[in-house]
PDB file of C-alpha atoms in Angstrom:
ATOM      1  CA  GLU A   1    -214.409  14.750-165.853  1.00 92.00           C
ATOM      2  CA  LEU A   2    -211.020  13.437-166.902  1.00 94.00           C
ATOM      3  CA  VAL A   3    -210.641  13.257-170.688  1.00 96.00           C
ATOM      4  CA  LEU A   4    -208.324  10.539-172.023  1.00 96.00           C
ATOM      5  CA  LYS A   5    -207.323   9.446-175.526  1.00 96.00           C
ATOM      6  CA  VAL A   6    -207.668   5.685-176.054  1.00 96.00           C
ATOM      7  CA  ARG A   7    -207.093   3.274-178.929  1.00 93.00           C
ATOM      8  CA  ILE A   8    -206.524  -0.413-179.570  1.00 92.00           C
ATOM      9  CA  GLN A   9    -202.841  -1.297-179.891  1.00 89.00           C
ATOM     10  CA  ASN A  10    -202.559  -2.749-183.364  1.00 80.00           C
ATOM     11  CA  PRO A  11    -200.397  -1.149-186.050  1.00 71.00           C
ATOM     12  CA  ASN A  12    -202.030  -3.421-188.654  1.00 77.00           C
ATOM     13  CA  LEU A  13    -205.432  -1.772-188.316  1.00 69.00           C
ATOM     14  CA  ARG A  14    -206.295   0.474-191.220  1.00 73.00           C
ATOM     15  CA  GLU A  15    -207.534   3.134-188.825  1.00 72.00           C
ATOM     16  CA  ASN A  16    -205.658   3.290-185.571  1.00 82.00           C
ATOM     17  CA  ASP A  17    -206.927   6.652-184.374  1.00 89.00           C
ATOM     18  CA  PHE A  18    -207.481   7.613-180.780  1.00 93.00           C
ATOM     19  CA  ILE A  19    -210.928   8.335-179.419  1.00 94.00           C
ATOM     20  CA  GLU A  20    -211.577  10.563-176.436  1.00 96.00           C
ATOM     21  CA  ILE A  21    -213.344   9.131-173.410  1.00 95.00           C
ATOM     22  CA  GLU A  22    -214.521  10.835-170.250  1.00 95.00           C
ATOM     23  CA  LEU A  23    -214.182   9.410-166.758  1.00 94.00           C
ATOM     24  CA  ASP A  24    -215.856  10.810-163.678  1.00 93.00           C
ATOM     25  CA  ARG A  25    -213.084  12.080-161.393  1.00 91.00           C
ATOM     26  CA  GLN A  26    -214.966  10.537-158.460  1.00 92.00           C
ATOM     27  CA  GLU A  27    -214.626   7.073-160.052  1.00 90.00           C
ATOM     28  CA  LEU A  28    -211.008   6.978-161.232  1.00 93.00           C
ATOM     29  CA  THR A  29    -210.393   3.260-160.890  1.00 95.00           C
ATOM     30  CA  TYR A  30    -208.696   0.737-163.133  1.00 96.00           C
ATOM     31  CA  LYS A  31    -211.958  -1.203-163.411  1.00 95.00           C
ATOM     32  CA  GLU A  32    -213.903   1.884-164.531  1.00 96.00           C
ATOM     33  CA  LEU A  33    -211.197   2.865-167.028  1.00 96.00           C
ATOM     34  CA  LEU A  34    -211.300  -0.655-168.496  1.00 96.00           C
ATOM     35  CA  ARG A  35    -215.116  -0.688-168.615  1.00 95.00           C
ATOM     36  CA  VAL A  36    -215.487   2.690-170.345  1.00 95.00           C
ATOM     37  CA  SER A  37    -212.599   2.099-172.771  1.00 95.00           C
ATOM     38  CA  CYS A  38    -213.903  -1.303-173.818  1.00 95.00           C
ATOM     39  CA  HIS A  39    -217.446  -0.026-174.217  1.00 94.00           C
ATOM     40  CA  GLU A  40    -216.354   2.901-176.400  1.00 93.00           C
ATOM     41  CA  LEU A  41    -214.029   0.761-178.555  1.00 92.00           C
ATOM     42  CA  GLY A  42    -216.335  -2.263-178.823  1.00 91.00           C
ATOM     43  CA  VAL A  43    -213.859  -4.604-177.123  1.00 90.00           C
ATOM     44  CA  ASN A  44    -214.617  -7.463-174.742  1.00 93.00           C
ATOM     45  CA  PRO A  45    -212.867  -6.606-171.432  1.00 93.00           C
ATOM     46  CA  GLU A  46    -211.855 -10.268-171.056  1.00 93.00           C
ATOM     47  CA  HIS A  47    -209.599  -9.880-174.104  1.00 93.00           C
ATOM     48  CA  VAL A  48    -207.601  -6.955-172.738  1.00 94.00           C
ATOM     49  CA  GLN A  49    -204.168  -8.096-171.620  1.00 94.00           C
ATOM     50  CA  LYS A  50    -203.091  -4.693-170.290  1.00 95.00           C
ATOM     51  CA  ILE A  51    -203.606  -0.963-170.550  1.00 96.00           C
ATOM     52  CA  ARG A  52    -200.538   0.972-171.608  1.00 96.00           C
ATOM     53  CA  LYS A  53    -199.964   4.675-171.014  1.00 96.00           C
ATOM     54  CA  LEU A  54    -197.945   5.777-174.007  1.00 94.00           C
ATOM     55  CA  PRO A  55    -195.134   5.560-174.740  1.00 93.00           C
ATOM     56  CA  ASN A  56    -194.167   2.697-172.413  1.00 93.00           C
ATOM     57  CA  THR A  57    -195.891   2.529-169.015  1.00 95.00           C
ATOM     58  CA  MET A  58    -198.275  -0.246-167.977  1.00 95.00           C
ATOM     59  CA  LEU A  59    -201.230   0.760-165.789  1.00 95.00           C
ATOM     60  CA  ARG A  60    -201.775  -1.795-163.027  1.00 95.00           C
ATOM     61  CA  LYS A  61    -203.874  -0.338-160.234  1.00 95.00           C
ATOM     62  CA  ASP A  62    -206.232   2.423-159.149  1.00 95.00           C
ATOM     63  CA  LYS A  63    -203.376   4.694-158.020  1.00 95.00           C
ATOM     64  CA  ASP A  64    -201.900   4.578-161.545  1.00 95.00           C
ATOM     65  CA  VAL A  65    -205.251   5.669-162.979  1.00 95.00           C
ATOM     66  CA  ALA A  66    -205.638   8.432-160.372  1.00 94.00           C
ATOM     67  CA  ARG A  67    -202.376  10.007-161.583  1.00 94.00           C
ATOM     68  CA  LEU A  68    -203.539  10.320-165.197  1.00 95.00           C
ATOM     69  CA  GLN A  69    -203.810  13.824-166.656  1.00 95.00           C
ATOM     70  CA  ASP A  70    -206.238  15.172-169.250  1.00 96.00           C
ATOM     71  CA  PHE A  71    -205.605  14.008-172.829  1.00 96.00           C
ATOM     72  CA  GLN A  72    -203.021  11.358-171.959  1.00 96.00           C
ATOM     73  CA  GLU A  73    -202.787   8.633-174.592  1.00 96.00           C
ATOM     74  CA  LEU A  74    -203.614   5.038-173.665  1.00 96.00           C
ATOM     75  CA  GLU A  75    -203.652   1.780-175.607  1.00 95.00           C
ATOM     76  CA  LEU A  76    -205.563  -1.403-174.915  1.00 94.00           C
ATOM     77  CA  VAL A  77    -203.263  -4.361-175.584  1.00 93.00           C
ATOM     78  CA  LEU A  78    -205.387  -7.357-176.526  1.00 91.00           C
ATOM     79  CA  THR A  79    -204.609 -10.983-175.743  1.00 88.00           C
ATOM     80  CA  VAL A  80    -205.691 -12.136-179.200  1.00 70.00           C
ATOM     81  CA  SER A  81    -204.118 -11.606-182.589  1.00 55.00           C
ATOM     82  CA  ASP A  82    -205.876  -9.437-185.142  1.00 48.00           C
ATOM     83  CA  LYS A  83    -206.571 -12.613-187.172  1.00 45.00           C
ATOM     84  CA  ASN A  84    -209.173 -13.644-184.606  1.00 47.00           C
ATOM     85  CA  LEU A  85    -210.800 -10.197-184.326  1.00 49.00           C
ATOM     86  CA  LEU A  86    -212.752 -10.764-181.133  1.00 47.00           C
ATOM     87  CA  PHE A  87    -213.701  -7.120-181.111  1.00 47.00           C
ATOM     88  CA  ARG A  88    -215.530  -4.927-183.526  1.00 51.00           C
ATOM     89  CA  VAL A  89    -215.555  -1.211-184.106  1.00 50.00           C
ATOM     90  CA  PRO A  90    -218.981   0.206-183.251  1.00 52.00           C
ATOM     91  CA  THR A  91    -220.892   1.822-186.067  1.00 50.00           C
ATOM     92  CA  LEU A  92    -221.362   5.573-186.005  1.00 51.00           C
ATOM     93  CA  SER A  93    -224.916   5.273-184.691  1.00 50.00           C
ATOM     94  CA  GLU A  94    -223.763   2.989-181.829  1.00 50.00           C
ATOM     95  CA  ARG A  95    -221.104   5.383-180.570  1.00 53.00           C
ATOM     96  CA  SER A  96    -221.957   7.564-177.610  1.00 55.00           C
ATOM     97  CA  GLY A  97    -222.486  11.172-178.520  1.00 56.00           C
ATOM     98  CA  TYR A  98    -224.003  10.279-181.907  1.00 52.00           C
ATOM     99  CA  ASN A  99    -226.888  12.577-182.732  1.00 53.00           C
ATOM    100  CA  LYS A 100    -229.294  10.949-185.188  1.00 50.00           C
ATOM    101  CA  LYS A 101    -231.207  14.184-185.837  1.00 51.00           C
ATOM    102  CA  ALA A 102    -228.020  16.085-186.594  1.00 49.00           C
ATOM    103  CA  SER A 103    -226.923  13.372-189.023  1.00 48.00           C
ATOM    104  CA  GLU A 104    -230.156  13.792-191.012  1.00 55.00           C
ATOM    105  CA  LEU A 105    -229.769  17.525-191.549  1.00 52.00           C
ATOM    106  CA  THR A 106    -229.189  18.605-195.104  1.00 52.00           C
ATOM    107  CA  TYR A 107    -227.527  21.817-196.097  1.00 48.00           C
TER     108      TYR A 107
END
C-alpha cells in the first residue's frame, strides 16, 4: 500500500487537517486516487477541479500518481466556493476504520 496525506484545499475551513489514505500499489492511477480521496473526504468527484501535490504541483495523469511517495501531501481543489458546500465531512461512524465496539468501551 501507498499511504498519502489528503485534504480539501480551503483555508477558510475550521478544520483543514490531512487524513491518511491507502492506495493499492497495483492500482496507482489518477482515477483510483480521485475515487479513494473523494470517498474518504465526502466529496463528489465531479466537483474536483484538480489534485495538487503540495506545495505547487498539479497531478494530471497516471504516471504522476505512480511517482508519489509515502506520506506525500495532496489537496483536492474544488470547482465550487465554500459558500455552496457541495461536500460534507463524513461523521466519525461513516469513516473507514471506525470501530463501533471500540468507541463504546468505557474505562
